[in-house]
Structures are given as C-alpha cells and as structure tokens.
Short mmCIF file of C-alpha atoms in Angstrom, two decimals:
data_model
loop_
_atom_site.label_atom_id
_atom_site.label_comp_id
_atom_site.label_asym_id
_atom_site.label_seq_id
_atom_site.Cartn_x
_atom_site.Cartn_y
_atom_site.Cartn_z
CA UNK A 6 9.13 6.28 -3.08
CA UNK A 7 11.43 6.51 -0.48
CA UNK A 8 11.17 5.98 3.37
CA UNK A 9 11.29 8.59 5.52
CA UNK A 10 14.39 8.58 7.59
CA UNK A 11 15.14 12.46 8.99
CA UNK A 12 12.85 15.07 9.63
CA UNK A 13 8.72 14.39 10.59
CA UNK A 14 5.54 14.59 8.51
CA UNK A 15 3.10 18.20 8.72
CA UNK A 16 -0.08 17.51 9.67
CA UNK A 17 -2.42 19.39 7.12
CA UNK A 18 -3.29 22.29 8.82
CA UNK A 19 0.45 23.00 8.28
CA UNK A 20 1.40 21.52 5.20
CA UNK A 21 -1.36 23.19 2.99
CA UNK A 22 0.69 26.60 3.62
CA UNK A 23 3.81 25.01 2.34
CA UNK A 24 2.18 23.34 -0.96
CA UNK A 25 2.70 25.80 -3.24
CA UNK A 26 6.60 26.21 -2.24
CA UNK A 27 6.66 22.44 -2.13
CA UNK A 28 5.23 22.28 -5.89
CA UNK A 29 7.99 25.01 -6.80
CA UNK A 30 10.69 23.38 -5.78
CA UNK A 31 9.39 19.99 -7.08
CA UNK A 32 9.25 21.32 -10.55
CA UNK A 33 12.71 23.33 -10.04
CA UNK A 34 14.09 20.00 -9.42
CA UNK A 35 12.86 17.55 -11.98
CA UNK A 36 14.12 20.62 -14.55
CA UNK A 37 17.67 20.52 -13.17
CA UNK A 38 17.18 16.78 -13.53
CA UNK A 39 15.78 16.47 -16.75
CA UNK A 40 18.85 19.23 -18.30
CA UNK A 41 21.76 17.27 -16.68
CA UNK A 42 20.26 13.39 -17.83
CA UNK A 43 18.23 13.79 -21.02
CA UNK A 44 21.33 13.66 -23.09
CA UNK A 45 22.72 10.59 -21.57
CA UNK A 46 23.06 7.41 -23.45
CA UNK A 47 24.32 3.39 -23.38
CA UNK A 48 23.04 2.97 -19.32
CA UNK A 49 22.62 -0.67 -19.25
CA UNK A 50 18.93 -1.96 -18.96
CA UNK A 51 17.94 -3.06 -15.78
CA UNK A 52 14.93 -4.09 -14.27
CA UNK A 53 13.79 -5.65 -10.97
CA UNK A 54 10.52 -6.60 -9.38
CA UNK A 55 8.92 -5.48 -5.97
CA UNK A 56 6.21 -8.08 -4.46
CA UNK A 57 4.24 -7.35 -1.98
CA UNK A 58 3.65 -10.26 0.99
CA UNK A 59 0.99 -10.16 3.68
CA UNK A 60 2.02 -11.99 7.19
CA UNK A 61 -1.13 -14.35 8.49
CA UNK A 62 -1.38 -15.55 12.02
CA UNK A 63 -3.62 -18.88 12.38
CA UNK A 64 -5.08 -19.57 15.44
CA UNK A 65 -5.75 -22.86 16.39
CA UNK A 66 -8.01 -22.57 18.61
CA UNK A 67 -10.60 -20.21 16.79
CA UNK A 68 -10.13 -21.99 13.73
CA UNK A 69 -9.61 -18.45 11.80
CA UNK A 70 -7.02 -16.64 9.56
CA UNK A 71 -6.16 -13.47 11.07
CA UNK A 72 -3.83 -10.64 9.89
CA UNK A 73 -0.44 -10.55 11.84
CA UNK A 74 0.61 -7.32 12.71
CA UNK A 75 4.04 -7.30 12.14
CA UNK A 76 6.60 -4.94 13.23
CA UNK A 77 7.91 -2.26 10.83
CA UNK A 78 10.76 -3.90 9.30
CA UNK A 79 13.94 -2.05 8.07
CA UNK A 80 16.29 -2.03 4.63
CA UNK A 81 18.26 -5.08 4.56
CA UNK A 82 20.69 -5.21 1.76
CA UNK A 83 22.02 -8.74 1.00
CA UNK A 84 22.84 -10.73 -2.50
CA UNK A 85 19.39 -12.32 -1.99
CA UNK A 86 16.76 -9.72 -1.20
CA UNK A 87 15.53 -5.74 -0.01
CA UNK A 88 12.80 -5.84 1.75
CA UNK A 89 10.88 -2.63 2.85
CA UNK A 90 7.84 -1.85 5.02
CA UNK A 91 4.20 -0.83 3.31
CA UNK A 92 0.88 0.65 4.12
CA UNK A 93 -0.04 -1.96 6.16
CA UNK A 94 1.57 -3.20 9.29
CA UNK A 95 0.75 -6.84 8.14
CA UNK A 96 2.74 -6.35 5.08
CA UNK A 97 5.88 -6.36 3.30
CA UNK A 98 7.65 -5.75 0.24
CA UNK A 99 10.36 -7.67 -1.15
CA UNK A 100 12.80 -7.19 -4.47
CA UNK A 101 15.52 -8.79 -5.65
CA UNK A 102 19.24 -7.90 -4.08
CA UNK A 103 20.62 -6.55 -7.28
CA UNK A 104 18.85 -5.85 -10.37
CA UNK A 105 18.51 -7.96 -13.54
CA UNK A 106 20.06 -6.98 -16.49
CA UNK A 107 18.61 -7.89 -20.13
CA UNK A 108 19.98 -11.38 -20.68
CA UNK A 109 18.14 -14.64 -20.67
CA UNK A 110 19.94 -15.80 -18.37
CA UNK A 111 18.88 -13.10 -15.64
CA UNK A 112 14.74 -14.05 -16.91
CA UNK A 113 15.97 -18.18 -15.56
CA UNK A 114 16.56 -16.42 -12.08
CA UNK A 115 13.30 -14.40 -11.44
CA UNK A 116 10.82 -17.27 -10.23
CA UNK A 117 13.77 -18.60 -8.24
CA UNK A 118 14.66 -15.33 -6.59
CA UNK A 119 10.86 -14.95 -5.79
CA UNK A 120 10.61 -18.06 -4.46
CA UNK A 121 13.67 -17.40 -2.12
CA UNK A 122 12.21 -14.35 -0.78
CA UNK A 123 9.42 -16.49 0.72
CA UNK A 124 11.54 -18.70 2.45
CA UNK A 125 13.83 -16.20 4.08
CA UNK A 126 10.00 -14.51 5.45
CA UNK A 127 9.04 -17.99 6.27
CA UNK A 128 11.93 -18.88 8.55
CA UNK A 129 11.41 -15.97 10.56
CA UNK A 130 7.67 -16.51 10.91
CA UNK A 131 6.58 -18.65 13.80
CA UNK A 132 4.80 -21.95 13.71
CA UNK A 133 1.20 -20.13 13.39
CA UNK A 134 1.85 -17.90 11.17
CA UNK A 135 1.96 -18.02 7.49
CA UNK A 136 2.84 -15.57 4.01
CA UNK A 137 0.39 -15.02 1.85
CA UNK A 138 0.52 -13.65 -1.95
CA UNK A 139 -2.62 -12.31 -2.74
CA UNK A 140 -4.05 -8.89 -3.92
CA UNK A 141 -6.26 -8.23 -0.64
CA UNK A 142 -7.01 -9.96 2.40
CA UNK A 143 -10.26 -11.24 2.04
CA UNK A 144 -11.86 -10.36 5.24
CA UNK A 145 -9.88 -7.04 5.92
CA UNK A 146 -12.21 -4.61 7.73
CA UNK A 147 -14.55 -7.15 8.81
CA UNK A 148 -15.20 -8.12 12.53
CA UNK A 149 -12.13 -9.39 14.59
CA UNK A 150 -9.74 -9.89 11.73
CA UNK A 151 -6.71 -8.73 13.67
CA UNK A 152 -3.91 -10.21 15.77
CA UNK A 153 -4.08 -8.90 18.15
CA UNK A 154 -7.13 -7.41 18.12
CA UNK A 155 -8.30 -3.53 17.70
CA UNK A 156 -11.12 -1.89 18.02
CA UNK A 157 -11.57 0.57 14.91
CA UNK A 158 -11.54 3.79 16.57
CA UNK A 159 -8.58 5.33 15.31
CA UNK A 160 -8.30 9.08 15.26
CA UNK A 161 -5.64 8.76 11.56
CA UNK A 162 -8.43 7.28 9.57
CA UNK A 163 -11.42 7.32 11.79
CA UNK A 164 -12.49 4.47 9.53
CA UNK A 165 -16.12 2.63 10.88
CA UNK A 166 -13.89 -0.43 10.04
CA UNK A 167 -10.62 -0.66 10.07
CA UNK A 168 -8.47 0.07 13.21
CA UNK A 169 -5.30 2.64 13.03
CA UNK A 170 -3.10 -0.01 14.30
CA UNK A 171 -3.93 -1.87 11.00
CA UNK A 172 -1.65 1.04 9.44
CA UNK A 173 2.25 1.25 9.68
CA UNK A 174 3.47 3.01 12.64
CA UNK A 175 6.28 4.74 10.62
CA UNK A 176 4.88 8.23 11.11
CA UNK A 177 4.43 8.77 7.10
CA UNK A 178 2.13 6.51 6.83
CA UNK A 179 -0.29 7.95 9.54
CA UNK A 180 0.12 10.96 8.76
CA UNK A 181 -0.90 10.38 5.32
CA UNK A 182 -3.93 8.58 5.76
CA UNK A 183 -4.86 11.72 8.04
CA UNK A 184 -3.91 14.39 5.43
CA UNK A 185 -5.34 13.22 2.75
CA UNK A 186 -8.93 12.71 4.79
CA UNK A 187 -8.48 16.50 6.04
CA UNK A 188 -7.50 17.72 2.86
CA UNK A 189 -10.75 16.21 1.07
CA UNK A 190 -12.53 16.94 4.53
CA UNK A 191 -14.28 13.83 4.42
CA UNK A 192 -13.44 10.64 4.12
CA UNK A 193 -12.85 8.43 1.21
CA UNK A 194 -15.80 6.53 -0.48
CA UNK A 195 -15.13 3.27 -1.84
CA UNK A 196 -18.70 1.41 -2.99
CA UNK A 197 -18.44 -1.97 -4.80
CA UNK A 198 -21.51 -3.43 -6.42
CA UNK A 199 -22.59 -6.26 -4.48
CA UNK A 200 -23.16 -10.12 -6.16
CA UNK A 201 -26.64 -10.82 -6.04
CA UNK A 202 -28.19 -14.47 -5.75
CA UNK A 203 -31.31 -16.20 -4.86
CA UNK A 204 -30.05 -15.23 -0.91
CA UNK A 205 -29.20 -11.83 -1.31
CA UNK A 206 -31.90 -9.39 -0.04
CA UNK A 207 -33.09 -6.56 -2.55
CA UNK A 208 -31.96 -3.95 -1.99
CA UNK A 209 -29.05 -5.10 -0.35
CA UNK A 210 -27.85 -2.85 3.42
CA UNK A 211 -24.90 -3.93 4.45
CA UNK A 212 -24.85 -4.82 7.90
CA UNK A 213 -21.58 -4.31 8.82
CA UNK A 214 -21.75 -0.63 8.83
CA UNK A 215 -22.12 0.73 12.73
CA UNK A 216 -24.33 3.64 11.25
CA UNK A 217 -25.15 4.78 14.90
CA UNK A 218 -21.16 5.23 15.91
CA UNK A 219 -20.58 8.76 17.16
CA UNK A 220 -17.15 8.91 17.86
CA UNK A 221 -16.13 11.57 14.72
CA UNK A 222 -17.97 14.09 12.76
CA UNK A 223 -17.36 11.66 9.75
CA UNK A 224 -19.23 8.65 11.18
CA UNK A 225 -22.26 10.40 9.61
CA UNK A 226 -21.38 10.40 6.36
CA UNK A 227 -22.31 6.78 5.71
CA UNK A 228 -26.05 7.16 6.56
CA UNK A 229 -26.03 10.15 5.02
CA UNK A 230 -25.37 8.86 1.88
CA UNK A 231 -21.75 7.43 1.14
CA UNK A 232 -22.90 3.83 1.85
CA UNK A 233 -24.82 3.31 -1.49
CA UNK A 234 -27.91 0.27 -1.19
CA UNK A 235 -26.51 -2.65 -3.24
CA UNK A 236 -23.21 -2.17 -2.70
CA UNK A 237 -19.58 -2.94 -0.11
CA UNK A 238 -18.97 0.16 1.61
CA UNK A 239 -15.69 1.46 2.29
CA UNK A 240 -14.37 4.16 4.21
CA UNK A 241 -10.38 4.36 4.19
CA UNK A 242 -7.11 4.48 2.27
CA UNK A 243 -6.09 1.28 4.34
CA UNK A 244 -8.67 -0.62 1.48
CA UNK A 245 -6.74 0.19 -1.26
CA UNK A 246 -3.10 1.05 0.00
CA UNK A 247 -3.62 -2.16 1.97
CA UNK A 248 -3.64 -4.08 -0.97
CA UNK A 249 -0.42 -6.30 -2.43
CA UNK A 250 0.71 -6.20 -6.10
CA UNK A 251 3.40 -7.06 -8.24
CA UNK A 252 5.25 -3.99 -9.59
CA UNK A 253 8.00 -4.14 -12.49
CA UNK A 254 10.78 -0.95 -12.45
CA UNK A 255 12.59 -0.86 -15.58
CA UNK A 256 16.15 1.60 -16.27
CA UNK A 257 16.08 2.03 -19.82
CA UNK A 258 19.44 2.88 -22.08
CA UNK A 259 18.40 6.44 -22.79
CA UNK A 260 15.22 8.07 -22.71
CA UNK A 261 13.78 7.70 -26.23
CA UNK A 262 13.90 3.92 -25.38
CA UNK A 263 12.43 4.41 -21.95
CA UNK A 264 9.47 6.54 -23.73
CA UNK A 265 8.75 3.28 -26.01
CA UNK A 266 9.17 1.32 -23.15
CA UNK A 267 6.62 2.88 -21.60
CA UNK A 268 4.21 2.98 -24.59
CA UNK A 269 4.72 -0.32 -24.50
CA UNK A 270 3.37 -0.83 -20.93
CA UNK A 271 0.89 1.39 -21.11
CA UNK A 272 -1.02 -0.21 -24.29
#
C-alpha cells in the first residue's frame, strides 16, 4: 500500500457518501488493468522481503524497556535498503534496495541484507535505545510503556489503553483508526483467553481495564460486555496493526504462474 503523499484523508462522516463512487472506480480500474496485463509474458521473477522493526528506548534508571516513539521516517532509496513508516510510531519497515531475482545466488544475500538493515537502524539509534524483531511488544497497552509518556486519552482511537500518540502521525494512519471505529460505531473487540495456573483467580477480571473512565461514549462498552471474564481485553486497531511481521512480495513471469504461486502459499 502506498503512502499518502498529496491530498488528505475524509473523516467518515464524509467518506461514507463517496464509497460507492470509490468502489466504482476501484473496479473500473483493476478491469483496465487486468485487459492491458493479463496477456503479458517472460517478466522476470522477482521477489523481495519487507520486515518490520520496533525502536526500544531503555532507561537506566527505571530499569524498564519502553517503546521509543520515533519520528515518521521517509522513503530512502539506496543499493542497501527502503525503509517506510508503519502503524505505529515506534516502528519501521525495511526491504531490500533492489529486488532479488530467482538465482541462488540472490537466496546467499537475503540473511546478509537483513542483517544490514539492522545496522544502518542501529547507528542512528542512540546509546539507550535498541531494535527489536519481534511480532508484538510484550507490554504494549499496559501502564507507562511509552517514551515519552502518554496518557491514553486519545480522541482517534479512544482506546482505555493505548494513547493516540502511540499511532503514526502521518494523517492516514489516524484517520484510519478513527474511520474504521465510526464506521463499526463501536470500537474493536479483541479478547484472548487468559493462561490459567495455580495463581490465577477464577474467573479471571482483568485489572487493567479503567471500567469507570468517562471520557467517550465507548468507554462503556467494556463493562457492558466487550471485556469477556477469563480473558485479555483489547480495545484498538493499534493491537493488531501495531504488530511486526515478515512479509514476502513475489512478481511472477505471467499470471498462470503467479496463480500457482499463490496456491502454493496459500496451502
């Protein structure tokens, strides 16, 4: 998907009068697409990677890991690496320069290139901070997690946990996080079964959620029943978009190859 560069995101109350036109021109244009390519043949195969990074700030003092909120950071081209902003202010995505093509050769370069990509983060990170490469933060949402910190009050996500300056302040990105909330009018529900042991009361209320926060009409909906017993509650795209991963693009020679291709990938 590509970043936003001219123009300026709807809010919903605008955009759902526009969807339908939107959707007809969407599907106008992947059929002029789809007449003018399907017939091509012999594009070389190329593939590339795009790995996602989260930027840590430890502080000394506190003895803590805490996510860094970096800056949103631009397109870059270089032999080495791209690297593009995300969801999350704290992260960053980086792919190769160039893509690879289908030799053996190209697979002998991947872990290298990867590799690389870390140290050109790392030598423009400061003493306390660090790069992680993990799916999820492990404490994202819960109590002072931020540097610096935010109280979650946030009128994009209105999120019980998780502050708007978590999210990128490329306007997309807001505004998203906001439309998608209006345009379900609630917010999202995200419950994940909770491990019990011998310490673990039963039933299990997590006690994280402010249940008595009145800032939004939302801030009811987790007492009034989105917050399953027994469960991790969670109340914002930031918990999922906020997430890293390692994604593969592929450009296959024609498109009966790129359908087995995807088979493929799919099973």
């Amino acid at each position: 998907m590509g970043l936003l560069s001219l123009g300026t995101p709807l809010p919903w109350d605008q955009a759902k009068d526009l969807a339908h036109e939107v959707r007809r021109h969407g599907i106008e244009q992947f059929l002029h697409i789809w007449r003018n390519t399907k017939d091509r043949q012999k594009d070389r195969l190329l593939w590339g990677d795009e790995r996602g990074h989260e930027l840590l700030s430890t502080l000394q003092l506190e003895e803590s890991e805490q996510l860094k909120l970096a800056g949103q950071t631009g397109e870059k081209p270089d032999l080495e690496a791209l690297w593009r902003p995300e969801f999350g202010r704290y992260m960053i995505e980086g792919t190769p320069g160039h893509p690879y093509n289908s030799t053996v050769f190209e697979l002998t370069t991947v872990e290298a290139n990867m590799k690389r990509r870390r140290e050109i983060v790392a030598g423009l990170m400061k003493d306390d901070e660090m790069i992680l490469s993990i799916g999820s933060y492990p404490q994202l949402g819960s109590g002072d997690f931020l540097e610096p910190p935010h109280k979650a009050n946030g009128r994009f996500s209105r999120s019980l946990f998780l502050p708007d300056e978590v999210i990128n302040p490329h306007p997309r990105f807001r505004t998203l996080a906001s439309n998608i909330r209006e345009r379900r009018e609630s917010k999202v529900q995200i419950n994940m079964p909770v491990f019990h042991d011998l310490n673990t009361p039963q039933p299990f209320i997590d006690p994280s959620i402010p249940y008595n926060r009145n800032l939004f009409p939302g801030d009811k909906e987790a007492k009034e029943g989105a917050a399953l017993p027994d469960h991790i509650y969670m109340d914002a795209m930031g918990f999922g978009m906020g997430c890293c991963c390692l994604q593969i693009t592929l450009q296959a020679p024609n498109v009966d190859q790129a359908r087995r291709l995807y088979d493929q990938l799919a099973t």
